[in-house]
Amino acid sequence: MSGNPFRVVTFNPTFDRSTFNCGTQALDDYFKNQLSQDIRRRITACFIALSNDRRVAGFYTLASSSVFLGDLPENLKKKLPRYPSVPVVRMGRLAVDQAFKGQGLGGALLADALSRVLHSEIAAYALVVDAKDNTSADFYRHHGFMTTTRDDLTLFLPMTTAQVLADK
Ligand SMILES: CC(C)(COP(=O)(O)OP(=O)(O)OC[C@H]1O[C@@H](n2cnc3c(N)ncnc32)[C@H](O)[C@@H]1OP(=O)(O)O)[C@@H](O)C(=O)NCCC(=O)NCCS
């Protein structure tokens, strides 16, 4: 994102979301109509990328979640305690406005989310994402995410891997 400055801030309902357009109607509608209520109810947290002129360029949401041990690949499962599930943080939504796509912002928002989870005092085994389709899943695979055995659109990155990447 060098030379293309954005800052990531905690969601504030005063930001103008009315023109946000990521190209996926369901994500735009959620962002404009449902998100504030979910935040008030503590169902999710949201972080916003603001451009230099304070336009909303992108956003992502984070919430506590869990995955069943049985949904993880065998080689990782056997290294974990035999609890029914492990704690994770779920990035339910990630979107970049079409005007800002292809400038590294999506990758930067993903890195920001991983950093928040890494620096949290509350443990999480992985960041889990719900891709809306195969193209989105490819974006996450490009960044090292693996598919769960549950389905191809639920992907995860163990935080131990994120830590190694952050230390590089
Ligand atoms: C997916 C999305 C967030 C990507 O945002 P973006 O800002 O355009 O992506 P970036 O410019 O940060 O791309 C970062 C890297 O991912 C790669 N990439 C982007 N989209 C990709 C895709 N669909 N498949 C594979 N790689 C992809 C880029 O080539 C780039 O690679 P590089 O770092 O090696 O150069 C954006 O296209 C979007 O908002 N899409 C609509 C909503 C959506 O699909 N959300 C995702 C999950 S629901």
Coordinates of N, CA and C and ligand atoms in Angstrom, one line a residue:
M1 N 0.8 -1.2 0.0 CA 0.0 0.0 0.0 C 0.9 1.3 0.0
S2 N 2.2 1.1 -0.2 CA 3.0 2.3 -0.1 C 2.6 3.3 -1.2
G3 N 2.6 4.6 -0.8 CA 2.2 5.6 -1.7 C 0.7 5.7 -1.9
N4 N 0.0 4.9 -1.2 CA -1.5 4.9 -1.3 C -2.1 4.8 0.1
P5 N -2.1 5.9 0.8 CA -2.3 5.9 2.2 C -3.8 5.6 2.6
F6 N -3.9 4.7 3.5 CA -5.2 4.4 4.1 C -4.9 4.3 5.6
R7 N -5.9 4.6 6.4 CA -5.8 4.2 7.8 C -6.9 3.4 8.2
V8 N -6.7 2.4 9.1 CA -7.7 1.5 9.6 C -8.1 2.0 10.9
V9 N -9.4 2.2 11.1 CA -10.0 2.7 12.3 C -11.2 1.8 12.7
T10 N -11.5 1.9 14.0 CA -12.7 1.2 14.5 C -14.0 1.9 13.9
F11 N -14.9 1.1 13.5 CA -16.2 1.6 12.9 C -16.8 2.6 13.8
N12 N -17.3 3.6 13.1 CA -18.1 4.7 13.7 C -19.3 5.0 12.8
P13 N -20.5 5.0 13.4 CA -21.7 5.1 12.5 C -21.8 6.5 11.8
T14 N -20.9 7.4 12.1 CA -21.0 8.7 11.5 C -20.2 8.7 10.1
F15 N -19.4 7.6 9.9 CA -18.8 7.5 8.5 C -19.8 7.4 7.5
D16 N -19.6 8.0 6.3 CA -20.6 8.0 5.2 C -20.4 6.7 4.5
R17 N -21.4 5.8 4.7 CA -21.4 4.5 4.0 C -22.3 4.5 2.8
S18 N -23.0 5.6 2.5 CA -24.1 5.5 1.5 C -23.6 5.2 0.1
T19 N -22.4 5.6 -0.2 CA -22.0 5.3 -1.6 C -21.1 4.1 -1.7
F20 N -20.9 3.3 -0.6 CA -20.0 2.2 -0.6 C -20.5 1.1 -1.6
N21 N -19.6 0.6 -2.5 CA -20.0 -0.3 -3.5 C -18.8 -1.3 -3.8
C22 N -18.9 -2.5 -3.2 CA -17.8 -3.4 -3.4 C -18.1 -4.4 -4.6
G23 N -19.3 -4.2 -5.2 CA -19.7 -5.1 -6.3 C -20.5 -6.3 -5.9
T24 N -20.6 -6.5 -4.6 CA -21.5 -7.6 -4.1 C -22.6 -7.0 -3.3
Q25 N -23.8 -7.0 -3.9 CA -24.9 -6.3 -3.3 C -25.2 -6.7 -1.8
A26 N -25.0 -8.0 -1.5 CA -25.3 -8.5 -0.2 C -24.4 -7.9 0.8
L27 N -23.1 -7.7 0.5 CA -22.1 -7.2 1.4 C -22.4 -5.7 1.6
D28 N -22.7 -5.0 0.5 CA -23.0 -3.5 0.5 C -24.3 -3.3 1.4
D29 N -25.3 -4.1 1.2 CA -26.5 -4.0 2.0 C -26.3 -4.2 3.5
Y30 N -25.5 -5.3 3.8 CA -25.2 -5.5 5.2 C -24.5 -4.3 5.8
F31 N -23.5 -3.8 5.1 CA -22.7 -2.7 5.6 C -23.5 -1.5 5.9
K32 N -24.5 -1.2 5.0 CA -25.3 0.0 5.1 C -26.5 -0.2 6.1
N33 N -27.0 -1.4 6.1 CA -28.3 -1.5 6.8 C -28.3 -2.4 8.1
Q34 N -27.4 -3.3 8.2 CA -27.4 -4.2 9.4 C -26.3 -4.1 10.4
L35 N -25.1 -3.6 9.8 CA -23.9 -3.6 10.6 C -24.0 -2.9 12.0
S36 N -24.6 -1.7 11.9 CA -24.6 -0.9 13.2 C -25.4 -1.6 14.3
Q37 N -26.5 -2.2 13.9 CA -27.2 -3.0 14.9 C -26.4 -4.2 15.4
D38 N -25.7 -4.9 14.5 CA -24.9 -6.0 15.0 C -23.8 -5.6 16.0
I39 N -23.3 -4.4 15.7 CA -22.2 -3.8 16.6 C -22.9 -3.5 18.0
R40 N -24.0 -2.8 17.9 CA -24.7 -2.4 19.2 C -25.0 -3.7 20.0
R41 N -25.3 -4.8 19.4 CA -25.7 -6.0 20.1 C -24.5 -6.9 20.4
R42 N -23.3 -6.4 20.0 CA -22.0 -7.1 20.3 C -22.0 -8.4 19.6
I43 N -22.6 -8.5 18.4 CA -22.5 -9.6 17.6 C -21.2 -9.6 16.7
T44 N -20.8 -8.4 16.4 CA -19.5 -8.3 15.6 C -18.8 -7.0 16.0
A45 N -17.5 -6.9 15.6 CA -16.8 -5.7 15.6 C -16.5 -5.4 14.1
C46 N -16.2 -4.1 13.8 CA -15.9 -3.8 12.4 C -14.8 -2.7 12.4
F47 N -14.0 -2.9 11.4 CA -12.9 -2.0 11.2 C -12.9 -1.5 9.8
I48 N -12.6 -0.2 9.6 CA -12.9 0.6 8.4 C -11.5 1.1 7.9
A49 N -11.3 1.0 6.6 CA -10.2 1.7 5.9 C -10.7 3.0 5.4
L50 N -10.0 4.1 5.9 CA -10.4 5.4 5.4 C -9.3 5.9 4.5
S51 N -9.7 6.5 3.3 CA -8.7 7.1 2.4 C -8.3 8.4 3.0
N52 N -7.3 9.0 2.4 CA -6.8 10.3 2.8 C -7.9 11.4 2.9
D53 N -8.9 11.3 2.0 CA -10.0 12.3 2.0 C -11.2 11.7 2.8
R54 N -10.9 10.8 3.7 CA -11.9 10.2 4.6 C -13.0 9.5 3.9
R55 N -12.8 8.9 2.7 CA -13.8 8.1 2.1 C -13.6 6.7 2.7
V56 N -14.8 6.0 2.9 CA -14.7 4.6 3.3 C -14.3 3.8 2.1
A57 N -13.1 3.2 2.2 CA -12.5 2.4 1.1 C -12.7 0.9 1.3
G58 N -12.9 0.5 2.5 CA -13.1 -0.9 2.7 C -13.4 -1.2 4.2
F59 N -13.8 -2.4 4.5 CA -14.1 -2.8 5.9 C -14.0 -4.3 6.1
Y60 N -13.8 -4.7 7.3 CA -13.9 -6.1 7.7 C -14.6 -6.2 9.0
T61 N -15.1 -7.4 9.3 CA -15.7 -7.7 10.6 C -15.0 -8.8 11.3
L62 N -15.0 -8.8 12.6 CA -14.4 -9.8 13.4 C -15.3 -10.2 14.5
A63 N -15.4 -11.5 14.8 CA -16.2 -11.9 16.0 C -15.6 -13.2 16.5
S64 N -15.9 -13.5 17.8 CA -15.4 -14.8 18.4 C -16.2 -15.9 17.7
S65 N -15.6 -17.1 17.6 CA -16.2 -18.2 17.1 C -15.5 -19.5 17.5
S66 N -15.9 -20.6 16.9 CA -15.2 -21.8 17.2 C -15.3 -22.7 15.9
V67 N -14.4 -23.7 15.8 CA -14.5 -24.7 14.7 C -14.4 -26.0 15.4
F68 N -15.2 -27.0 14.8 CA -15.1 -28.3 15.3 C -13.8 -28.9 14.9
L69 N -13.2 -29.7 15.9 CA -11.9 -30.3 15.6 C -12.0 -31.2 14.3
G70 N -13.1 -31.8 14.2 CA -13.3 -32.7 13.0 C -13.3 -31.9 11.7
D71 N -13.4 -30.6 11.7 CA -13.4 -29.8 10.4 C -12.0 -29.4 10.0
L72 N -11.0 -29.8 10.8 CA -9.7 -29.4 10.5 C -8.9 -30.6 9.9
P73 N -8.0 -30.3 9.0 CA -7.2 -31.4 8.4 C -6.5 -32.3 9.4
E74 N -6.4 -33.6 9.1 CA -5.9 -34.6 10.0 C -4.5 -34.2 10.6
N75 N -3.6 -33.7 9.8 CA -2.3 -33.4 10.2 C -2.3 -32.3 11.3
L76 N -3.2 -31.4 11.2 CA -3.3 -30.3 12.2 C -4.1 -30.8 13.5
K77 N -5.1 -31.5 13.2 CA -6.0 -32.0 14.3 C -5.2 -32.8 15.3
K78 N -4.3 -33.6 14.8 CA -3.6 -34.5 15.8 C -2.6 -33.8 16.7
K79 N -2.4 -32.5 16.4 CA -1.5 -31.7 17.2 C -2.3 -30.9 18.3
L80 N -3.6 -31.0 18.2 CA -4.4 -30.2 19.1 C -5.1 -31.1 20.2
P81 N -5.4 -30.5 21.4 CA -6.1 -31.3 22.4 C -7.4 -31.8 21.9
R82 N -7.9 -32.9 22.5 CA -9.1 -33.6 22.0 C -10.3 -32.9 22.5
Y83 N -10.4 -31.6 22.4 CA -11.7 -31.0 22.7 C -12.6 -31.1 21.5
P84 N -13.9 -30.9 21.7 CA -14.8 -31.0 20.5 C -14.5 -29.9 19.5
S85 N -14.1 -28.7 20.1 CA -13.9 -27.6 19.1 C -12.7 -26.7 19.7
V86 N -12.2 -25.9 18.8 CA -11.2 -25.0 19.2 C -11.6 -23.5 19.0
P87 N -11.1 -22.6 19.8 CA -11.6 -21.2 19.7 C -10.9 -20.6 18.5
V88 N -11.6 -19.7 17.7 CA -11.1 -19.0 16.6 C -11.7 -17.6 16.6
V89 N -11.2 -16.8 15.8 CA -11.8 -15.5 15.4 C -12.3 -15.6 14.0
R90 N -13.5 -15.2 13.8 CA -14.1 -15.3 12.4 C -14.2 -13.9 11.8
M91 N -13.6 -13.8 10.6 CA -13.8 -12.6 9.8 C -14.9 -12.9 8.9
G92 N -16.1 -12.5 9.3 CA -17.3 -12.8 8.6 C -17.4 -12.1 7.2
R93 N -16.9 -10.9 7.2 CA -17.0 -10.1 5.9 C -15.8 -9.3 5.7
L94 N -15.4 -9.2 4.5 CA -14.3 -8.3 4.1 C -14.6 -7.7 2.7
A95 N -14.5 -6.4 2.5 CA -14.9 -5.8 1.2 C -14.1 -4.6 1.0
V96 N -13.8 -4.4 -0.3 CA -13.1 -3.2 -0.7 C -14.0 -2.5 -1.7
D97 N -14.1 -1.2 -1.6 CA -14.9 -0.4 -2.6 C -14.3 -0.6 -4.0
Q98 N -15.1 -0.7 -5.0 CA -14.5 -0.9 -6.4 C -13.5 0.2 -6.8
A99 N -13.7 1.4 -6.3 CA -12.8 2.5 -6.6 C -11.4 2.3 -6.1
F100 N -11.3 1.4 -5.1 CA -10.0 1.2 -4.4 C -9.4 -0.3 -4.6
K101 N -10.1 -1.0 -5.5 CA -9.6 -2.4 -5.7 C -8.3 -2.5 -6.4
G102 N -7.6 -3.6 -6.2 CA -6.3 -3.8 -6.9 C -5.2 -2.9 -6.4
Q103 N -5.3 -2.3 -5.3 CA -4.2 -1.4 -4.8 C -3.6 -2.0 -3.5
G104 N -3.9 -3.3 -3.2 CA -3.3 -3.9 -2.0 C -4.1 -3.7 -0.8
L105 N -5.3 -3.0 -0.9 CA -6.1 -2.7 0.3 C -6.7 -4.0 0.9
G106 N -7.2 -4.9 0.1 CA -7.8 -6.1 0.6 C -6.7 -6.9 1.4
G107 N -5.5 -7.0 0.8 CA -4.4 -7.8 1.5 C -4.0 -7.0 2.8
A108 N -4.0 -5.7 2.8 CA -3.7 -4.9 4.0 C -4.7 -5.1 5.1
L109 N -6.0 -5.2 4.7 CA -7.0 -5.3 5.7 C -6.9 -6.7 6.3
L110 N -6.6 -7.7 5.5 CA -6.4 -9.1 6.0 C -5.3 -9.1 7.0
A111 N -4.2 -8.4 6.7 CA -3.0 -8.4 7.6 C -3.4 -7.6 8.9
D112 N -4.2 -6.6 8.7 CA -4.6 -5.8 9.9 C -5.4 -6.7 10.8
A113 N -6.3 -7.5 10.3 CA -7.1 -8.4 11.1 C -6.3 -9.5 11.8
L114 N -5.3 -10.0 11.1 CA -4.4 -11.0 11.7 C -3.6 -10.4 12.8
S115 N -3.2 -9.2 12.6 CA -2.4 -8.5 13.6 C -3.2 -8.3 14.9
R116 N -4.5 -7.9 14.7 CA -5.4 -7.7 15.8 C -5.5 -8.9 16.6
V117 N -5.7 -10.1 15.9 CA -5.9 -11.3 16.6 C -4.6 -11.7 17.3
L118 N -3.5 -11.5 16.6 CA -2.2 -11.9 17.2 C -1.9 -11.1 18.5
H119 N -2.3 -9.8 18.5 CA -2.0 -9.0 19.6 C -3.1 -9.0 20.7
S120 N -4.1 -9.8 20.5 CA -5.2 -9.9 21.5 C -4.7 -10.7 22.7
E121 N -5.2 -10.4 23.9 CA -4.8 -11.2 25.1 C -5.7 -12.5 25.1
I122 N -6.7 -12.5 24.3 CA -7.6 -13.7 24.3 C -7.1 -14.6 23.2
A123 N -6.9 -15.9 23.6 CA -6.4 -16.8 22.6 C -7.3 -17.2 21.5
A124 N -6.8 -17.4 20.3 CA -7.6 -18.0 19.2 C -6.6 -18.9 18.4
Y125 N -7.1 -20.0 18.0 CA -6.2 -21.0 17.3 C -6.0 -20.5 15.9
A126 N -7.0 -19.8 15.3 CA -6.9 -19.5 13.9 C -7.8 -18.3 13.5
L127 N -7.6 -17.7 12.4 CA -8.5 -16.7 11.8 C -9.3 -17.5 10.8
V128 N -10.6 -17.5 10.9 CA -11.5 -18.3 10.0 C -12.2 -17.3 9.1
V129 N -12.4 -17.6 7.9 CA -13.1 -16.7 7.0 C -14.2 -17.5 6.2
D130 N -15.3 -16.8 5.9 CA -16.3 -17.3 5.1 C -16.3 -16.7 3.8
A131 N -15.8 -17.4 2.8 CA -15.7 -16.8 1.4 C -17.1 -16.9 0.8
K132 N -17.5 -15.9 0.0 CA -18.9 -15.9 -0.5 C -18.9 -16.8 -1.8
D133 N -17.8 -17.0 -2.4 CA -17.8 -17.9 -3.6 C -16.3 -18.3 -3.9
N134 N -16.1 -19.0 -5.0 CA -14.8 -19.6 -5.2 C -13.8 -18.5 -5.5
T135 N -14.2 -17.4 -6.2 CA -13.2 -16.3 -6.4 C -12.7 -15.7 -5.1
S136 N -13.6 -15.5 -4.2 CA -13.2 -15.0 -2.9 C -12.3 -16.0 -2.2
A137 N -12.7 -17.3 -2.3 CA -11.9 -18.3 -1.6 C -10.4 -18.3 -2.2
D138 N -10.3 -18.0 -3.5 CA -9.0 -17.9 -4.2 C -8.2 -16.8 -3.6
F139 N -8.9 -15.7 -3.3 CA -8.2 -14.6 -2.6 C -7.6 -15.0 -1.3
Y140 N -8.3 -15.7 -0.5 CA -7.8 -16.2 0.8 C -6.7 -17.2 0.6
R141 N -6.9 -18.2 -0.4 CA -5.8 -19.2 -0.6 C -4.5 -18.5 -1.0
H142 N -4.7 -17.4 -1.8 CA -3.5 -16.7 -2.3 C -2.7 -16.1 -1.0
H143 N -3.4 -15.9 0.1 CA -2.8 -15.4 1.3 C -2.5 -16.5 2.3
G144 N -2.5 -17.7 1.8 CA -2.0 -18.9 2.7 C -3.1 -19.6 3.5
F145 N -4.4 -19.2 3.3 CA -5.5 -19.8 4.0 C -5.7 -21.2 3.4
M146 N -6.1 -22.1 4.3 CA -6.4 -23.5 3.9 C -7.9 -23.8 4.1
T147 N -8.5 -24.7 3.3 CA -9.9 -25.0 3.4 C -10.1 -25.9 4.6
T148 N -11.2 -25.8 5.3 CA -11.6 -26.8 6.3 C -12.1 -28.0 5.5
T149 N -12.3 -29.1 6.3 CA -12.8 -30.3 5.6 C -14.3 -30.1 5.5
R150 N -14.9 -29.1 6.2 CA -16.4 -28.9 6.2 C -16.9 -28.5 4.8
D151 N -16.3 -27.5 4.2 CA -16.6 -27.0 2.9 C -15.5 -26.1 2.3
D152 N -15.6 -26.0 1.0 CA -14.5 -25.2 0.3 C -14.5 -23.7 0.6
L153 N -15.6 -23.2 1.1 CA -15.8 -21.8 1.3 C -15.5 -21.3 2.8
T154 N -15.2 -22.3 3.6 CA -14.8 -22.0 5.0 C -13.3 -22.2 5.1
L155 N -12.5 -21.2 5.2 CA -11.1 -21.3 5.2 C -10.5 -20.8 6.5
F156 N -9.2 -21.2 6.8 CA -8.6 -20.8 8.1 C -7.1 -20.6 7.9
L157 N -6.6 -19.8 8.7 CA -5.1 -19.6 8.8 C -4.7 -19.8 10.3
P158 N -4.0 -20.8 10.7 CA -3.6 -20.9 12.1 C -2.8 -19.7 12.5
M159 N -3.0 -19.3 13.7 CA -2.3 -18.0 14.2 C -0.8 -18.3 14.4
T160 N -0.4 -19.6 14.6 CA 1.1 -19.8 14.6 C 1.7 -19.5 13.3
T161 N 1.0 -19.8 12.2 CA 1.5 -19.5 10.8 C 1.5 -18.0 10.6
A162 N 0.4 -17.3 11.1 CA 0.4 -15.9 11.0 C 1.5 -15.2 11.7
Q163 N 1.9 -15.8 12.9 CA 3.0 -15.3 13.7 C 4.3 -15.4 12.9
V164 N 4.5 -16.6 12.3 CA 5.7 -16.8 11.5 C 5.8 -15.7 10.4
L165 N 4.6 -15.5 9.7 CA 4.6 -14.6 8.6 C 4.9 -13.1 9.1
A166 N 4.3 -12.8 10.3 CA 4.5 -11.5 10.9 C 6.0 -11.2 11.3
D167 N 6.7 -12.3 11.7 CA 8.1 -12.2 12.1 C 9.0 -12.0 10.9
K168 N 8.6 -12.4 9.7 CA 9.5 -12.4 8.6 C 10.0 -11.0 8.3
Ligands
LIG1 C1 -11.6 -9.8 -2.5 C2 -11.3 -8.3 -2.3 C3 -11.4 -8.0 -0.8 C4 -9.8 -8.1 -2.7 O1 -9.5 -6.7 -2.4 P1 -8.4 -5.9 -3.3 O2 -8.0 -4.7 -2.5 O3 -8.8 -5.8 -4.7 O4 -7.1 -7.0 -3.3 P2 -5.6 -6.6 -3.2 O5 -5.3 -5.5 -4.2 O6 -5.2 -6.3 -1.8 O7 -4.9 -8.0 -3.6 C5 -3.9 -8.5 -2.8 C6 -3.4 -9.7 -3.5 O8 -4.5 -10.7 -3.6 C7 -4.6 -11.1 -5.0 N1 -6.0 -11.3 -5.3 C8 -7.0 -10.4 -5.3 N2 -8.1 -11.0 -5.6 C9 -7.8 -12.3 -5.8 C10 -8.6 -13.4 -6.1 N3 -9.9 -13.4 -6.3 N4 -8.0 -14.6 -6.3 C11 -6.7 -14.7 -6.1 N5 -5.9 -13.7 -5.8 C12 -6.5 -12.5 -5.6 C13 -4.0 -9.9 -5.8 O9 -3.5 -10.3 -7.0 C14 -2.8 -9.5 -4.9 O10 -1.7 -10.3 -5.1 P3 -0.2 -9.8 -4.7 O11 -0.2 -9.3 -3.3 O12 0.6 -11.1 -4.9 O13 0.1 -8.8 -5.7 C15 -12.1 -7.4 -3.2 O14 -12.0 -7.8 -4.5 C16 -13.6 -7.4 -2.8 O15 -14.0 -6.5 -2.0 N6 -14.4 -8.2 -3.4 C17 -15.9 -8.3 -3.2 C18 -16.2 -8.8 -1.9 C19 -15.5 -10.1 -1.6 O16 -15.3 -11.0 -2.4 N7 -15.0 -10.3 -0.3 C20 -14.3 -11.4 0.1 C21 -14.9 -12.4 1.0 S1 -16.6 -12.4 1.3

